[in-house]
mmCIF file of C-alpha atoms in Angstrom:
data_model
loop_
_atom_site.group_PDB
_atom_site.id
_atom_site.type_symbol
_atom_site.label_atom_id
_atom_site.label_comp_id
_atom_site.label_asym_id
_atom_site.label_seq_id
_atom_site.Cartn_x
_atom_site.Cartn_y
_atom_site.Cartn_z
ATOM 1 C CA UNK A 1 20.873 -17.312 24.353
ATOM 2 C CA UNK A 2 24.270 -15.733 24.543
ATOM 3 C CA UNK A 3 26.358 -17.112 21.742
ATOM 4 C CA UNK A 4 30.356 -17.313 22.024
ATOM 5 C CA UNK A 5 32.201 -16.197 18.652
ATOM 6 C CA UNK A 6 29.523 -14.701 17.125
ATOM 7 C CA UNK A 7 28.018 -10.984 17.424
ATOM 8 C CA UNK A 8 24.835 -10.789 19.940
ATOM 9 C CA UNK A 9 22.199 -7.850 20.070
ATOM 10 C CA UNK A 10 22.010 -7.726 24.168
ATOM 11 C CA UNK A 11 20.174 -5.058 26.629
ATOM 12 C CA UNK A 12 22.172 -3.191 28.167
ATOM 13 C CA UNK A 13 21.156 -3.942 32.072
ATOM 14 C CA UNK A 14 22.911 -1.989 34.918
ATOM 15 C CA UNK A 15 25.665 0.459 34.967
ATOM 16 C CA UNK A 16 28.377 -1.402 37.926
ATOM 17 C CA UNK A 17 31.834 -0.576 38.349
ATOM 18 C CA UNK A 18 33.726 -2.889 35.971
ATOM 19 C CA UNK A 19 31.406 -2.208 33.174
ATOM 20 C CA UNK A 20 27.802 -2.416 31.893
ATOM 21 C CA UNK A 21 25.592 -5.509 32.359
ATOM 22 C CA UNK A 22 24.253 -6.846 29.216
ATOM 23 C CA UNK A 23 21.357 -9.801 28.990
ATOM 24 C CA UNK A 24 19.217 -11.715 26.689
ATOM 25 C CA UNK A 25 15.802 -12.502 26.611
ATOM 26 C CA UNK A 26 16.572 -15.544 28.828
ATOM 27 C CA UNK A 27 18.047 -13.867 31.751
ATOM 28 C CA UNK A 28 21.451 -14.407 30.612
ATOM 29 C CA UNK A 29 24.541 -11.849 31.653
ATOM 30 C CA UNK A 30 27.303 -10.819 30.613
ATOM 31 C CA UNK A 31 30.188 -8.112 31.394
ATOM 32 C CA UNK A 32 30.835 -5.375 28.771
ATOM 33 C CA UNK A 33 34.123 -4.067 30.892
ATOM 34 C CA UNK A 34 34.347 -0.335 30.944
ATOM 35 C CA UNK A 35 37.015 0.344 28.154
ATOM 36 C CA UNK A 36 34.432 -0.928 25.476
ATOM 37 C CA UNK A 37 31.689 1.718 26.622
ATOM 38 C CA UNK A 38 30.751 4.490 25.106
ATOM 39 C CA UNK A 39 29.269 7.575 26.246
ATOM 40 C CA UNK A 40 25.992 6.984 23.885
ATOM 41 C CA UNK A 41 25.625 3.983 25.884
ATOM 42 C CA UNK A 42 22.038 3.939 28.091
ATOM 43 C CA UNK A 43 20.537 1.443 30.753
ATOM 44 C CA UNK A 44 17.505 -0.145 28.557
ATOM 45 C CA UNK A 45 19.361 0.559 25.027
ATOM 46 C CA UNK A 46 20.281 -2.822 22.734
ATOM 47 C CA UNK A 47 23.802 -3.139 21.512
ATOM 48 C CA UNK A 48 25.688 -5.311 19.244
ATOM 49 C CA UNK A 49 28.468 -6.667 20.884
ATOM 50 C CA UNK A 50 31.006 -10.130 20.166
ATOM 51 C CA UNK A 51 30.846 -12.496 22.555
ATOM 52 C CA UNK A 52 34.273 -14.687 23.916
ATOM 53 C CA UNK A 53 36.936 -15.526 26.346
ATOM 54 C CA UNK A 54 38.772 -13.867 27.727
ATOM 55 C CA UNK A 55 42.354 -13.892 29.089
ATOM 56 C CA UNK A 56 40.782 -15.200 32.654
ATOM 57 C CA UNK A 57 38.404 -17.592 30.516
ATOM 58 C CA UNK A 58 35.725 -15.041 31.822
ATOM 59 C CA UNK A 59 32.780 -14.521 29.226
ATOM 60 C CA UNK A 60 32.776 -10.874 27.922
ATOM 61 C CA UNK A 61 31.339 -8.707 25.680
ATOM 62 C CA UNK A 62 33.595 -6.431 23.450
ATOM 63 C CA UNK A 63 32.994 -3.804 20.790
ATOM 64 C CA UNK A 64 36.000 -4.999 19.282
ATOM 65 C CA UNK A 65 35.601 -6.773 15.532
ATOM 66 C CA UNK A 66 37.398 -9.662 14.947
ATOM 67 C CA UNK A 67 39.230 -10.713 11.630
ATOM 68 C CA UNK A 68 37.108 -14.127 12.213
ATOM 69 C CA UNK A 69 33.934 -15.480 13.496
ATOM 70 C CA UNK A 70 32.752 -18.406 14.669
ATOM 71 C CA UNK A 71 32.617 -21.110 11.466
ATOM 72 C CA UNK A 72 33.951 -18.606 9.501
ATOM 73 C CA UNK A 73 36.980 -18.517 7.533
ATOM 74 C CA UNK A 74 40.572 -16.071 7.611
ATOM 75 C CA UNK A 75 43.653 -15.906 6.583
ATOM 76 C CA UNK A 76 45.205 -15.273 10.059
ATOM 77 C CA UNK A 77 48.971 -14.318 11.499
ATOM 78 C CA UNK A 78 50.868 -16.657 13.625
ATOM 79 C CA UNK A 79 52.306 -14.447 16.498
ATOM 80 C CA UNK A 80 53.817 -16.821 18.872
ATOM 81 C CA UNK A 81 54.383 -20.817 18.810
ATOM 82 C CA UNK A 82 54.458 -22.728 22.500
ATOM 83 C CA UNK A 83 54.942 -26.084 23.099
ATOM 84 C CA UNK A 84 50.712 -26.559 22.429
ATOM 85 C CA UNK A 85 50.402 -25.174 19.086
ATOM 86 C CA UNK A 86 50.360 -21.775 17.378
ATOM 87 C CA UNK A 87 48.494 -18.358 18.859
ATOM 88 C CA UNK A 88 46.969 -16.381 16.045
ATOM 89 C CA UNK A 89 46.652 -12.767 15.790
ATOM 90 C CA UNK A 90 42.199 -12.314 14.981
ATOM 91 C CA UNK A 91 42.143 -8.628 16.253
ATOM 92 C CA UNK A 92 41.400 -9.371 20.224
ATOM 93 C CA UNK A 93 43.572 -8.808 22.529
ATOM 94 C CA UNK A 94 43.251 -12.573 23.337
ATOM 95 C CA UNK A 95 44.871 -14.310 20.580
ATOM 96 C CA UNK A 96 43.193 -17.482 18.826
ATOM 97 C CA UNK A 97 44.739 -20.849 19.713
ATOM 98 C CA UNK A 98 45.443 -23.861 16.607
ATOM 99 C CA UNK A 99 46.609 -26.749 18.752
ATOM 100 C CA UNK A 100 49.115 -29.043 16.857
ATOM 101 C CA UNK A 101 46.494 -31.358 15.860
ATOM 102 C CA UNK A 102 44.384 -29.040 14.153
ATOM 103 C CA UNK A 103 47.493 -27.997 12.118
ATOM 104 C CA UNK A 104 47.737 -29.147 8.261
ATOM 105 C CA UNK A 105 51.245 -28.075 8.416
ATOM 106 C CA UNK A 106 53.158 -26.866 11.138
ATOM 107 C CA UNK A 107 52.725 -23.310 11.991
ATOM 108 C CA UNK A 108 55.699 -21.138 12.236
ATOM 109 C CA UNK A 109 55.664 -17.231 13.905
ATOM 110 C CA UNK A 110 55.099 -14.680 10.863
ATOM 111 C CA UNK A 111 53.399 -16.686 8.649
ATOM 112 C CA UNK A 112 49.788 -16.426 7.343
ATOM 113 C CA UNK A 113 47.132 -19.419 7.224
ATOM 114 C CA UNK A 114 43.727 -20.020 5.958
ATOM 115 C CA UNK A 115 42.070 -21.331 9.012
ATOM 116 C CA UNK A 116 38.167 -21.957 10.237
ATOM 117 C CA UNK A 117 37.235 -21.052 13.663
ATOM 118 C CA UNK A 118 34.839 -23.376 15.737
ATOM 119 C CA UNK A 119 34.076 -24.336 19.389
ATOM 120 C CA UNK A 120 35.348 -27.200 21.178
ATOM 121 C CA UNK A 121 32.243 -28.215 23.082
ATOM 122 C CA UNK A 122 34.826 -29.772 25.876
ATOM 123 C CA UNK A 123 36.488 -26.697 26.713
ATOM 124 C CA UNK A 124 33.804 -24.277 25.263
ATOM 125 C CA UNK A 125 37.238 -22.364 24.022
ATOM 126 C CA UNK A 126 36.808 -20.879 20.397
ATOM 127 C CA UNK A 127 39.854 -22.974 18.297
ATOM 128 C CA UNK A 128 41.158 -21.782 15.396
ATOM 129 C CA UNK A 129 41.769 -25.044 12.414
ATOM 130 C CA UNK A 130 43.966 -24.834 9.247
ATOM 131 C CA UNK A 131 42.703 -28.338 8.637
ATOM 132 C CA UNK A 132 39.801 -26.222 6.421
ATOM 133 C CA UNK A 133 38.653 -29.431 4.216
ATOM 134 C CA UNK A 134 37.401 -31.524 7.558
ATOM 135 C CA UNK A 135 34.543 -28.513 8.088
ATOM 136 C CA UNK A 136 33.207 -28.959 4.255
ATOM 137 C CA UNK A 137 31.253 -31.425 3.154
ATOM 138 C CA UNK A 138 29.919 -32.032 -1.153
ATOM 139 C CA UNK A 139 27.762 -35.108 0.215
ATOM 140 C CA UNK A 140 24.846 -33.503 -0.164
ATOM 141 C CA UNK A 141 25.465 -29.722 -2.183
ATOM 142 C CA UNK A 142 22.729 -26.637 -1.493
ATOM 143 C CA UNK A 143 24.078 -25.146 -5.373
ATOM 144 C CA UNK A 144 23.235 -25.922 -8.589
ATOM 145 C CA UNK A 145 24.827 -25.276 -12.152
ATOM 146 C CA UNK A 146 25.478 -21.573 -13.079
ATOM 147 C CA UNK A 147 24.328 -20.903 -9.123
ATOM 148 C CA UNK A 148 25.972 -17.515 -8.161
ATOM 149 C CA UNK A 149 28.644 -18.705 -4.962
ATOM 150 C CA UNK A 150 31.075 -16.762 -3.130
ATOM 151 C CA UNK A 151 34.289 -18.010 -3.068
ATOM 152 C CA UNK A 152 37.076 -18.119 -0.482
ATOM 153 C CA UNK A 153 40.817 -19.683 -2.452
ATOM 154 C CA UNK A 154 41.787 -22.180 -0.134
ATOM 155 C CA UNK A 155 44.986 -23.724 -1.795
ATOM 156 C CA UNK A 156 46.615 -24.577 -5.337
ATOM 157 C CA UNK A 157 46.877 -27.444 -6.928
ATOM 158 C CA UNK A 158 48.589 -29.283 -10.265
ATOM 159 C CA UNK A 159 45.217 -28.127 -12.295
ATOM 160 C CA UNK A 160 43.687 -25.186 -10.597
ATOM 161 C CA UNK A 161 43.010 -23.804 -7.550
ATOM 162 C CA UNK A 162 41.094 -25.157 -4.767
ATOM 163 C CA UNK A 163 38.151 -22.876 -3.472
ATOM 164 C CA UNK A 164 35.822 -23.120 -0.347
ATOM 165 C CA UNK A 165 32.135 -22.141 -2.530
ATOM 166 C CA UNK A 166 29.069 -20.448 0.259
ATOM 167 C CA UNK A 167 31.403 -21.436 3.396
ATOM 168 C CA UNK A 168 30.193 -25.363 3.021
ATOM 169 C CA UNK A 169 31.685 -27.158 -0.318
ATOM 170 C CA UNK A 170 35.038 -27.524 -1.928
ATOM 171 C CA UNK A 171 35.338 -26.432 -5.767
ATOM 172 C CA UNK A 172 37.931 -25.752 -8.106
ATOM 173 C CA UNK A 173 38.799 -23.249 -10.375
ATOM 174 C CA UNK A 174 40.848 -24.987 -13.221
ATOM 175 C CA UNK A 175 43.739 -23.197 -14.398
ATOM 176 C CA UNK A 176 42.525 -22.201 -17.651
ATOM 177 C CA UNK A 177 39.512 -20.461 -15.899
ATOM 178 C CA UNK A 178 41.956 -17.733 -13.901
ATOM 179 C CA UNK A 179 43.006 -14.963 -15.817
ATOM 180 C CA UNK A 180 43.864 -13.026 -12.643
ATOM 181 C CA UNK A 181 46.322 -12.976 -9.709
ATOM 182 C CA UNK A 182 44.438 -14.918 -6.617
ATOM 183 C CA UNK A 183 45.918 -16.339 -3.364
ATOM 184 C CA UNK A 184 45.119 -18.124 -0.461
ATOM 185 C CA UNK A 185 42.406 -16.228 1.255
ATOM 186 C CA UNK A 186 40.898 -13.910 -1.274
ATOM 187 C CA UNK A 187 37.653 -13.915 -1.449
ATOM 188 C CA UNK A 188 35.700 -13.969 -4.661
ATOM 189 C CA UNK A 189 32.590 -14.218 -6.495
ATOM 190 C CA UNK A 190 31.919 -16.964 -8.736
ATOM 191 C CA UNK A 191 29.651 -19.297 -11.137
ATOM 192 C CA UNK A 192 29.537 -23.249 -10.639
ATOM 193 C CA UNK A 193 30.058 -23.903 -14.051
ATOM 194 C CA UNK A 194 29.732 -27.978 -13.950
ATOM 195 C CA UNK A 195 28.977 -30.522 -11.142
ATOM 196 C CA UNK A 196 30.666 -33.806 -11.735
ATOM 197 C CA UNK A 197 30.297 -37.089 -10.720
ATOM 198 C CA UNK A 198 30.885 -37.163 -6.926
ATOM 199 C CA UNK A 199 29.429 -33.930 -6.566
ATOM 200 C CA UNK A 200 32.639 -32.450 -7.657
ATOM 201 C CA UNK A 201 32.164 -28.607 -8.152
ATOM 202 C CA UNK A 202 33.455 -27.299 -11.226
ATOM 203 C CA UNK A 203 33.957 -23.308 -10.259
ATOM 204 C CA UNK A 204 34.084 -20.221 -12.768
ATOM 205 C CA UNK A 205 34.958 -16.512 -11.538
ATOM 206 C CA UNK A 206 33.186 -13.439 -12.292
ATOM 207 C CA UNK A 207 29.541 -13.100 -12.931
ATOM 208 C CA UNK A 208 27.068 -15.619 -14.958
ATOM 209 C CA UNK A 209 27.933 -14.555 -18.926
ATOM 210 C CA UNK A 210 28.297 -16.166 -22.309
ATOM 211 C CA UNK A 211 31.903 -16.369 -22.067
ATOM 212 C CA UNK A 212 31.180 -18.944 -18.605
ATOM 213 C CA UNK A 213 28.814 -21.020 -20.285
ATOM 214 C CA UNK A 214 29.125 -23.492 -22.072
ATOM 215 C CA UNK A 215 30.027 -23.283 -26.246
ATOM 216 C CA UNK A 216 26.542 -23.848 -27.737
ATOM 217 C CA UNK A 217 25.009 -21.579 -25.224
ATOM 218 C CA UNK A 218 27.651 -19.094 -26.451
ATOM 219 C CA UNK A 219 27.193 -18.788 -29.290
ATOM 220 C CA UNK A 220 23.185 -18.737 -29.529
ATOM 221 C CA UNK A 221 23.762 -15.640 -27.170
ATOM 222 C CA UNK A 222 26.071 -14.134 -29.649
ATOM 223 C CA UNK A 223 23.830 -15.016 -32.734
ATOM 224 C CA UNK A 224 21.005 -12.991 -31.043
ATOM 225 C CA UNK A 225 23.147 -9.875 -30.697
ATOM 226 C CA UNK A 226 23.774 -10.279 -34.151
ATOM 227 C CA UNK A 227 20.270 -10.519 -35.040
ATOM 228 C CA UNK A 228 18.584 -7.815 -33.050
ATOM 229 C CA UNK A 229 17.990 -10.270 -30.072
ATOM 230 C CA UNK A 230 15.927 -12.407 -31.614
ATOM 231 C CA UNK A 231 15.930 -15.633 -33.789
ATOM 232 C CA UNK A 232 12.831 -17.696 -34.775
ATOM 233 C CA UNK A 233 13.970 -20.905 -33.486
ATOM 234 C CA UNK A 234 12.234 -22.603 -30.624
ATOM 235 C CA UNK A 235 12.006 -26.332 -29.124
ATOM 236 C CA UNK A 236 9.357 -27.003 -32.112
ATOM 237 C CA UNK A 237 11.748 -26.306 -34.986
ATOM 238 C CA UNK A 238 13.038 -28.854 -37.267
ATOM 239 C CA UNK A 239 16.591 -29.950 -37.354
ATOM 240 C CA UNK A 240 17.130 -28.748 -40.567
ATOM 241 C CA UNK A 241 16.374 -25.147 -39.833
ATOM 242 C CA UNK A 242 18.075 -25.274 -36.678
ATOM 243 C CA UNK A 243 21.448 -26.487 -38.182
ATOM 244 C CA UNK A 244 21.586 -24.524 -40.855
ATOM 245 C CA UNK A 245 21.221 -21.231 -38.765
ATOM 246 C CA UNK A 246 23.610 -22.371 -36.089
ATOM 247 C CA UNK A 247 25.275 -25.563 -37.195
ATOM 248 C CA UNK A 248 23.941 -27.499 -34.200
ATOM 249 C CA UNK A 249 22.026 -30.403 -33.400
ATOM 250 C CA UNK A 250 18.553 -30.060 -32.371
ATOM 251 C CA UNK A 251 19.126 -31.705 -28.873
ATOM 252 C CA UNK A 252 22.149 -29.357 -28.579
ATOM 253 C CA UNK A 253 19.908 -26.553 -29.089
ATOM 254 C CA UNK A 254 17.292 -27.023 -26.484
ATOM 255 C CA UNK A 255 19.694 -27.916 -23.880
ATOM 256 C CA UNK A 256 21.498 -24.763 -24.740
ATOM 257 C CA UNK A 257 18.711 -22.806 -24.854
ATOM 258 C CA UNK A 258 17.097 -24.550 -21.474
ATOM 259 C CA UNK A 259 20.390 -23.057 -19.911
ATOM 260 C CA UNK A 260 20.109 -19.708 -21.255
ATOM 261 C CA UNK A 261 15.880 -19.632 -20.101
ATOM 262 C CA UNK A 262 17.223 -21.036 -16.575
ATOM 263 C CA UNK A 263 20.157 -18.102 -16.245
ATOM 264 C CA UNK A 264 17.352 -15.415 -17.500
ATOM 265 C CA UNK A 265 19.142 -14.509 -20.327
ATOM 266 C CA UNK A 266 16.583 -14.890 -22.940
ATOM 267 C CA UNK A 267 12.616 -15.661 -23.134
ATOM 268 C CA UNK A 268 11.329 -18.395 -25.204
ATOM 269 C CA UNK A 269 8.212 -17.244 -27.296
ATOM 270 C CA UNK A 270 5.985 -19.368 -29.547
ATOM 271 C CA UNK A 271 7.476 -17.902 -32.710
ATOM 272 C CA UNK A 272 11.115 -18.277 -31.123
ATOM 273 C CA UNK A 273 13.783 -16.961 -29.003
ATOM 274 C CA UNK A 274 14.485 -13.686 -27.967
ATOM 275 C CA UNK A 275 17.176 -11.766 -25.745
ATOM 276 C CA UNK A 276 16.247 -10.301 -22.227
#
């Protein structure tokens, strides 16, 4: 199957005038026009091409790479505005179309949006979306707590920033979690750090660490470095000796230390704790 917006290993087929023929396994064919060939190119080689529209709504193979793909996510330029929406520059010579209705707020020339590319099956046309939040979904999340998630900042808002987490959920990054310039479009890497009721994702940047967990956690980690990585405290310990080494309750503890075990930052032994 030849898929349109996305890169496609085909065969090259036949040399013609216009170009090479390229199929699939299928018996599919498509037209890789001359100006994309190369000289290495061979009748029976494989080649990774992207696969769209074209300015004659012809299917064709390019070796150009776009800024997008299909379900993806860009920050994209607006280069021209008709009376049918806004035509996006995506690094093809054919630009990428945002109809009015797919607009969250009216695209001017110049300016830069976050959009999401996708197919509309009616016209089989790739469309270009700044409406990002219709294409995520939190009903049912494929993370969980302290997951590693890569992060694209979708927009601000009175508390944080808003982030798209693994191209399928919305998160945020509260304000006092950013202690660097980001803007619409970067793309990070992050921790969730809490899921809340709703399956609202609670987002922390930079790798999984003591100083993204949370306090008790924390400070376990930091009594182990200051005991030579290991503590003789364990799940069986009393309360007693548990609070007075680190002033927590004993049900703090083990869910503390049931974090650290789960993020593979210590090992739990029978005569305690230790750091990996």
């Amino acid at each position: 199957m030849i898929n349109i917006g996305e890169y496609n290993t085909l065969e090259i087929l036949r040399d013609t005038e216009p170009g090479l023929f390229l199929g699939d396994e299928d018996g599919n064919e498509v037209l890789l026009p001359n100006r994309y060939v190369e000289d290495v190119f061979k009748v029976g080689d494989d080649v990774e091409v992207f696969i769209y529209l074209d300015n004659d709504e012809r299917l064709v193979a390019v070796t150009d790479e776009p800024y997008i793909t299909r379900g993806d996510f860009a920050v994209l330029r607006c280069n021209a505005v008709n009376d049918y929406g806004a035509f996006l520059d995506w690094g093809m010579v054919k630009e990428l179309f945002c109809p009015f209705k797919e607009q969250a707020f009216k695209m001017k020339k110049g300016g830069w949006y976050l959009v999401h590319c996708y197919l509309d099956e009616k016209t089989e046309r790739l469309v270009a979306s700044s409406k990002t939040n219709r294409f995520l979904d939190n009903t049912t999340l494929t993370v969980a707590e302290f997951d590693k998630v890569d992060l694209i900042v979708s927009h601000p808002s009175d508390i944080g920033m808003n982030v798209i987490v693994n191209g399928k959920h919305t998160g945020l990054i509260y304000k006092d979690n950013i202690f660097q310039e980001i803007s619409v479009g970067d793309r990070l890497e992050g921790i969730v750090k809490k899921i809340r009721p709703g399956n609202k994702l609670d987002i922390a940047l930079g790798e999984i660490g003591y100083r993204n967990i949370e306090p008790n956690a924390k400070k376990i980690l930091e009594t182990l470095e200051d005991n030579s990585g290991f503590l003789p405290l364990h799940d069986k310990s009393s309360p007693e000796a548990i609070k007075e080494t680190l002033e927590m309750s004993k049900k703090n503890f083990k869910k503390a230390i049931g974090t650290l075990y789960k993020q593979k930052q210590i090992t739990i032994q029978n005569d305690g704790i230790k750091l990996v």
